[in-house]
Coordinates of C-alpha atoms and ligand atoms in Angstrom, one line a residue:
X1 CA -10.3 -15.7 11.2
X2 CA -8.3 -13.4 13.5
X3 CA -4.7 -14.7 13.8
X4 CA -2.7 -13.6 16.8
X5 CA 0.8 -14.9 16.2
X6 CA 3.2 -15.1 19.2
X7 CA 5.9 -13.0 17.6
X8 CA 7.3 -11.9 20.9
X9 CA 8.8 -15.3 21.7
X10 CA 10.6 -15.6 18.4
X11 CA 14.2 -14.9 17.9
X12 CA 14.7 -12.0 15.5
X13 CA 16.6 -14.2 13.0
X14 CA 13.8 -16.6 12.2
X15 CA 12.0 -16.5 8.8
X16 CA 8.7 -14.6 8.5
X17 CA 5.7 -16.8 9.4
X18 CA 3.4 -17.7 6.5
X19 CA 0.0 -16.5 7.7
X20 CA -1.9 -18.8 5.3
X21 CA 0.1 -21.8 6.7
X22 CA -0.7 -20.6 10.3
X23 CA -4.4 -20.3 9.5
X24 CA -4.6 -23.7 7.8
X25 CA -2.8 -25.4 10.7
X26 CA -5.1 -23.8 13.3
X27 CA -8.2 -24.7 11.3
X28 CA -7.0 -28.2 10.4
X29 CA -5.7 -29.4 13.8
X30 CA -8.7 -27.9 15.6
X31 CA -11.2 -29.8 13.4
X32 CA -13.0 -32.9 14.6
X33 CA -11.3 -34.9 11.8
X34 CA -7.9 -33.3 11.8
X35 CA -6.5 -32.4 8.4
X36 CA -3.8 -30.4 6.7
X37 CA -4.0 -29.2 3.1
X38 CA -1.7 -31.1 0.8
X39 CA -0.2 -27.9 -0.8
X40 CA 2.0 -27.6 2.4
X41 CA 3.9 -30.7 1.5
X42 CA 6.0 -28.8 -0.9
X43 CA 8.8 -27.1 1.0
X44 CA 12.3 -27.7 -0.5
X45 CA 12.6 -31.1 1.2
X46 CA 9.0 -32.1 0.2
X47 CA 9.7 -31.2 -3.4
X48 CA 12.9 -33.2 -3.3
X49 CA 11.0 -36.2 -1.8
X50 CA 8.3 -35.9 -4.4
X51 CA 10.9 -36.0 -7.2
X52 CA 12.0 -39.3 -5.6
X53 CA 8.4 -40.6 -5.4
X54 CA 8.0 -39.9 -9.2
X55 CA 10.8 -42.3 -9.9
X56 CA 9.5 -45.2 -7.7
X57 CA 8.5 -48.4 -9.3
X58 CA 5.1 -48.4 -7.6
X59 CA 4.4 -44.8 -8.7
X60 CA 3.0 -45.6 -12.2
X61 CA 1.4 -42.1 -12.6
X62 CA 4.5 -40.2 -13.6
X63 CA 6.0 -42.6 -16.2
X64 CA 2.5 -43.3 -17.7
X65 CA 1.7 -39.6 -18.1
X66 CA 5.2 -39.0 -19.4
X67 CA 4.7 -41.8 -21.9
X68 CA 1.5 -40.2 -23.2
X69 CA 3.1 -36.7 -23.4
X70 CA 6.1 -38.1 -25.2
X71 CA 4.5 -40.6 -27.6
X72 CA 1.5 -38.4 -28.4
X73 CA 3.1 -34.9 -28.3
X74 CA 2.4 -34.4 -32.0
X75 CA -1.3 -35.2 -31.5
X76 CA -1.5 -33.0 -28.5
X77 CA 0.3 -30.2 -30.4
X78 CA -2.4 -30.4 -33.0
X79 CA -5.1 -29.7 -30.4
X80 CA -3.1 -27.0 -28.7
X81 CA -2.2 -25.1 -31.8
X82 CA -4.6 -26.0 -34.7
X83 CA -3.9 -22.6 -36.4
X84 CA -1.3 -19.9 -36.6
X85 CA -2.2 -18.3 -33.3
X86 CA 0.7 -17.8 -30.8
X87 CA 0.2 -19.9 -27.6
X88 CA 0.6 -19.0 -24.0
X89 CA 1.2 -22.2 -22.1
X90 CA 0.2 -21.8 -18.5
X91 CA 1.0 -24.7 -16.2
X92 CA -0.7 -24.9 -12.7
X93 CA 1.6 -26.7 -10.2
X94 CA 4.3 -27.3 -12.8
X95 CA 6.8 -28.9 -10.4
X96 CA 10.2 -29.3 -12.1
X97 CA 8.7 -29.2 -15.6
X98 CA 10.1 -32.6 -16.5
X99 CA 6.9 -33.6 -18.2
X100 CA 6.2 -30.4 -20.1
X101 CA 9.6 -30.2 -21.8
X102 CA 8.7 -32.8 -24.6
X103 CA 5.4 -31.1 -25.3
X104 CA 7.1 -27.7 -25.6
X105 CA 9.7 -29.3 -27.9
X106 CA 6.9 -30.6 -30.1
X107 CA 5.3 -27.2 -30.3
X108 CA 8.6 -25.5 -31.2
X109 CA 9.3 -28.2 -33.8
X110 CA 5.9 -27.4 -35.4
X111 CA 6.9 -23.7 -35.6
X112 CA 4.3 -22.6 -32.9
X113 CA 5.2 -19.3 -31.3
X114 CA 4.9 -20.3 -27.6
X115 CA 5.6 -18.8 -24.2
X116 CA 5.6 -21.0 -21.1
X117 CA 4.3 -19.7 -17.8
X118 CA 4.8 -22.3 -15.0
X119 CA 3.1 -21.5 -11.7
X120 CA 4.2 -23.3 -8.5
X121 CA 4.3 -22.6 -4.8
X122 CA 7.7 -24.3 -4.6
X123 CA 10.8 -22.2 -5.2
X124 CA 12.9 -25.4 -5.3
X125 CA 10.8 -26.9 -8.1
X126 CA 10.9 -23.7 -10.1
X127 CA 14.6 -23.4 -9.8
X128 CA 15.0 -27.0 -11.1
X129 CA 12.5 -26.2 -13.9
X130 CA 14.5 -23.1 -15.0
X131 CA 17.7 -25.1 -15.0
X132 CA 16.1 -27.8 -17.1
X133 CA 14.6 -25.4 -19.7
X134 CA 17.7 -23.3 -20.0
X135 CA 19.7 -26.5 -20.8
X136 CA 17.1 -28.2 -23.0
X137 CA 15.0 -25.5 -24.6
X138 CA 16.9 -22.2 -24.3
X139 CA 14.9 -20.7 -27.2
X140 CA 11.6 -21.0 -25.4
X141 CA 10.4 -17.8 -23.6
X142 CA 10.0 -18.8 -19.9
X143 CA 8.0 -16.7 -17.4
X144 CA 7.9 -18.6 -14.0
X145 CA 5.6 -17.4 -11.3
X146 CA 6.1 -18.5 -7.7
X147 CA 2.8 -18.5 -5.9
X148 CA -0.6 -20.2 -5.4
X149 CA -2.4 -21.0 -8.6
X150 CA -5.7 -20.1 -7.0
X151 CA -4.4 -16.5 -6.8
X152 CA -1.8 -15.9 -9.5
X153 CA -2.3 -15.6 -13.2
X154 CA 0.1 -14.3 -15.9
X155 CA -0.7 -11.3 -18.1
X156 CA -1.1 -12.6 -21.7
X157 CA -2.0 -10.8 -24.9
X158 CA -5.7 -11.3 -25.9
X159 CA -4.6 -12.2 -29.4
X160 CA -2.8 -15.4 -28.1
X161 CA -4.5 -18.7 -27.4
X162 CA -4.2 -19.6 -23.7
X163 CA -3.5 -23.3 -23.1
X164 CA -3.7 -24.2 -19.4
X165 CA -2.2 -27.4 -18.1
X166 CA -2.9 -29.2 -14.8
X167 CA -0.8 -32.4 -14.9
X168 CA 0.2 -35.1 -12.4
X169 CA -3.4 -35.7 -11.4
X170 CA -3.0 -32.5 -9.3
X171 CA -6.8 -31.9 -9.6
X172 CA -7.4 -35.2 -7.7
X173 CA -6.0 -33.5 -4.5
X174 CA -9.1 -31.3 -4.5
X175 CA -12.6 -32.4 -3.5
X176 CA -15.5 -32.3 -5.9
X177 CA -16.6 -28.7 -5.1
X178 CA -13.0 -27.4 -5.0
X179 CA -12.3 -29.0 -8.4
X180 CA -15.3 -27.4 -10.0
X181 CA -14.4 -24.1 -8.3
X182 CA -10.8 -24.2 -9.6
X183 CA -11.8 -25.2 -13.2
X184 CA -14.6 -22.6 -13.3
X185 CA -12.1 -20.0 -12.1
X186 CA -9.7 -21.1 -14.9
X187 CA -12.6 -20.9 -17.3
X188 CA -13.3 -17.4 -16.3
X189 CA -9.8 -16.4 -17.4
X190 CA -10.2 -18.0 -20.9
X191 CA -11.8 -17.1 -24.1
X192 CA -14.1 -19.5 -26.0
X193 CA -11.9 -22.0 -27.8
X194 CA -8.9 -21.8 -25.4
X195 CA -7.7 -25.2 -24.1
X196 CA -7.3 -26.9 -20.8
X197 CA -5.2 -30.1 -20.6
X198 CA -5.9 -32.2 -17.5
X199 CA -3.7 -35.1 -16.6
X200 CA -5.9 -37.5 -14.6
X201 CA -5.3 -40.8 -13.0
X202 CA -8.0 -43.4 -13.9
X203 CA -9.8 -46.0 -11.8
X204 CA -8.1 -49.3 -12.0
X205 CA -6.9 -52.3 -9.9
X206 CA -7.2 -51.0 -6.3
X207 CA -4.0 -52.9 -5.3
X208 CA -2.0 -51.1 -7.9
X209 CA -3.4 -47.7 -6.7
X210 CA -2.8 -48.4 -3.0
X211 CA 0.9 -49.5 -3.7
X212 CA 1.5 -46.1 -5.3
X213 CA 0.7 -44.3 -2.0
X214 CA 2.5 -46.9 0.2
X215 CA 5.7 -47.7 -1.5
X216 CA 8.1 -50.4 -0.2
X217 CA 11.0 -48.0 0.3
X218 CA 9.0 -45.7 2.6
X219 CA 9.6 -42.6 0.5
X220 CA 5.8 -41.7 0.5
X221 CA 5.9 -42.2 4.3
X222 CA 8.9 -39.8 4.5
X223 CA 7.1 -37.3 2.3
X224 CA 4.0 -37.4 4.5
X225 CA 6.1 -37.1 7.7
X226 CA 8.1 -34.2 6.3
X227 CA 4.9 -32.1 6.7
X228 CA 5.3 -32.3 10.5
X229 CA 9.0 -31.4 10.2
X230 CA 8.0 -28.3 8.2
X231 CA 5.5 -27.3 10.9
X232 CA 8.2 -27.8 13.6
X233 CA 10.5 -25.5 11.7
X234 CA 8.1 -22.8 10.5
X235 CA 5.6 -22.7 13.3
X236 CA 8.0 -23.8 16.1
X237 CA 5.9 -26.9 16.8
X238 CA 7.1 -29.9 18.7
X239 CA 5.8 -32.9 16.7
X240 CA 7.9 -36.0 17.6
X241 CA 7.8 -37.8 14.3
X242 CA 8.7 -41.1 16.1
X243 CA 5.2 -40.9 17.6
X244 CA 3.4 -40.7 14.2
X245 CA 3.1 -43.1 11.4
X246 CA 2.0 -43.0 7.7
X247 CA -1.2 -44.7 6.7
X248 CA -2.6 -44.9 3.1
X249 CA -6.0 -46.3 1.9
X250 CA -7.9 -46.6 -1.3
X251 CA -11.6 -47.1 -1.6
X252 CA -12.9 -48.4 -5.0
X253 CA -16.4 -47.2 -3.8
X254 CA -15.6 -43.5 -4.2
X255 CA -12.3 -43.9 -6.2
X256 CA -10.3 -42.0 -3.6
X257 CA -6.9 -42.7 -2.3
X258 CA -6.3 -41.1 1.1
X259 CA -3.2 -40.5 3.1
X260 CA -3.1 -39.9 6.9
X261 CA -0.6 -39.4 9.7
X262 CA -1.6 -41.5 12.7
X263 CA -0.8 -40.6 16.3
X264 CA 0.8 -43.7 17.9
X265 CA -0.1 -42.5 21.4
X266 CA -2.0 -39.9 23.4
X267 CA 0.0 -36.7 23.1
X268 CA -0.1 -32.9 23.1
X269 CA 1.7 -30.9 20.4
X270 CA 2.4 -27.3 20.9
X271 CA 3.3 -24.3 18.7
X272 CA 5.2 -21.5 20.3
X273 CA 4.5 -19.2 17.4
X274 CA 0.7 -19.9 17.3
X275 CA 0.6 -20.0 21.1
X276 CA -1.7 -23.1 20.8
X277 CA -1.7 -26.7 21.7
X278 CA -3.4 -29.6 20.0
X279 CA -4.3 -32.9 21.7
X280 CA -4.2 -36.3 20.0
X281 CA -5.6 -39.5 21.4
X282 CA -3.9 -42.8 20.5
X283 CA -4.8 -43.8 16.9
X284 CA -6.2 -40.3 16.0
X285 CA -5.4 -39.3 12.4
X286 CA -4.5 -36.2 10.4
X287 CA -5.9 -36.4 6.9
X288 CA -3.1 -35.1 4.7
X289 CA -4.0 -35.9 1.1
X290 CA -6.7 -37.2 -1.1
X291 CA -6.0 -38.4 -4.7
X292 CA -9.1 -38.9 -6.7
X293 CA -9.2 -41.5 -9.5
X294 CA -11.6 -40.8 -12.4
X295 CA -13.8 -42.6 -14.9
X296 CA -14.3 -41.0 -18.4
X297 CA -17.9 -40.2 -17.3
X298 CA -16.6 -38.2 -14.3
X299 CA -14.2 -36.3 -16.6
X300 CA -17.1 -35.3 -18.9
X301 CA -19.3 -34.2 -16.0
X302 CA -16.5 -32.3 -14.4
X303 CA -15.8 -30.5 -17.7
X304 CA -19.5 -29.6 -18.3
X305 CA -19.9 -28.3 -14.8
X306 CA -17.0 -26.0 -15.2
X307 CA -17.8 -24.5 -18.7
X308 CA -15.7 -26.8 -20.9
X309 CA -16.4 -29.3 -23.7
X310 CA -14.3 -32.5 -23.9
X311 CA -12.5 -32.4 -27.2
X312 CA -10.6 -35.6 -26.7
X313 CA -9.3 -38.0 -24.0
X314 CA -6.0 -39.6 -24.7
X315 CA -5.0 -42.6 -22.6
X316 CA -2.0 -45.0 -22.5
X317 CA -2.4 -48.5 -24.0
X318 CA -3.5 -50.0 -20.7
X319 CA -6.0 -47.3 -19.8
X320 CA -4.2 -46.4 -16.6
X321 CA -4.0 -42.7 -17.1
X322 CA -5.7 -40.0 -19.2
X323 CA -4.9 -36.6 -20.6
X324 CA -8.2 -34.9 -21.2
X325 CA -8.2 -32.1 -23.8
X326 CA -11.0 -29.6 -22.8
X327 CA -12.1 -26.6 -24.8
X328 CA -13.6 -23.5 -23.2
X329 CA -17.2 -23.1 -24.5
X330 CA -19.7 -20.3 -24.2
X331 CA -20.6 -19.6 -20.6
X332 CA -24.4 -20.0 -21.3
X333 CA -24.1 -23.7 -21.6
X334 CA -22.4 -23.9 -18.2
X335 CA -25.4 -22.8 -16.2
X336 CA -27.4 -26.0 -17.0
X337 CA -24.8 -28.3 -15.3
X338 CA -25.0 -29.0 -11.6
X339 CA -21.7 -29.7 -9.9
X340 CA -23.6 -31.5 -7.1
X341 CA -24.5 -34.4 -9.3
X342 CA -21.0 -35.2 -10.6
X343 CA -20.1 -38.2 -8.5
X344 CA -22.3 -41.0 -7.1
X345 CA -20.4 -41.1 -3.9
X346 CA -19.5 -37.6 -2.6
X347 CA -15.9 -36.5 -1.9
X348 CA -15.2 -35.3 1.6
X349 CA -16.3 -31.8 2.1
X350 CA -14.2 -30.8 5.1
X351 CA -10.8 -30.5 3.4
X352 CA -9.7 -27.2 2.2
X353 CA -6.7 -26.5 0.0
Ligands
SAM1 C1 2.0 -33.6 -7.5 S1 3.2 -32.4 -7.9 C2 3.0 -32.4 -9.7 C3 4.1 -31.7 -10.4 C4 4.0 -31.7 -11.9 N1 2.7 -31.1 -12.4 C5 4.0 -33.1 -12.4 O1 2.9 -33.6 -12.9 O2 5.0 -33.8 -12.3 C6 2.3 -31.0 -7.4 C7 3.0 -29.6 -7.7 O3 2.0 -28.6 -7.5 C8 2.5 -27.6 -6.7 N2 1.3 -27.1 -6.0 C9 0.4 -27.7 -5.2 N3 -0.6 -26.9 -4.8 C10 -0.4 -25.7 -5.4 C11 -1.0 -24.4 -5.4 N4 -2.2 -24.3 -4.8 N5 -0.5 -23.4 -6.1 C12 0.7 -23.6 -6.8 N6 1.4 -24.8 -6.8 C13 0.9 -25.8 -6.2 C14 3.5 -28.3 -5.8 O4 4.5 -27.4 -5.3 C15 4.1 -29.4 -6.7 O5 5.2 -28.9 -7.4

């Protein structure tokens, strides 16, 4: 897409415009169902709000996943490092690394030679991560990468085992095709026998799921609304957040939680930098995030379609959440799997991340 930014009207002191953000906003707010990719949530304030969300009573995901990582770190370490090979631990969307620290500790305790490569778009999250690891695990070699995990990858010695982690049910923010694309792309970077750890939220009581995306203190609403503030700041837009509200839904039919921003009235929003305006009718929504919930069958089918075998699936005692341990297998077997048949009810195809 050709992108003509209206630089002439910008004061010389403003920050450089992120061309990918500009492209996504033009595409998303011009679509019939307006949408914005969820990766743009994580500016400094968004990362801070997400840290607050993770501590909310309704947000069972973080403490449940942390519990598995903490209580089963020895078991996980056995899968990650079954032999004497050195390990490169590559975490996609690491956030502040709060979950990974106990796993790294377990690996070091077992004498595994390990280097940790967290990749995240958020500078704020990576700064917190570095502070945490310097304080708690100063002996661990740390190689943070700020950037999009669709594009960036660390250089690692071929003699090391690569262990890729995607925790926090981050995969659930992608639709079916994007999930298979991302995992296949990860697979293409790995050798047979390398490991992928996926933290995935499981299907459960719909009321419990919905509450996690619609907390009583309104922190999730503030997180969602912060996206508009970011666009106001970075693209000189004039969203009035008083005229939008947060809406969350969960459908047990397709296992997808969805978040939206709802226009409370007919309005036009402009961007000076993009030199565009976007019209909203009353009640019109911007689709900002999807969070897929999984069954064990879905996990297996996703793995097979992307070139992995499921080595093990570890859950908490209540079956709320799973850490799936996948092993890269020979590419030949991958060709027989069809990503189109993974889920009985399709994920939305219009959202791009
Ligand atoms: C839901 S948080 C999860 C953080 C951490 N993995 C956890 O489980 O607590 C998602 C993180 O992924 C990062 N992120 C989202 N999309 C990304 C992308 N395409 N590339 C790199 N980082 C991304 C965000 O900045 C954020 O820190």
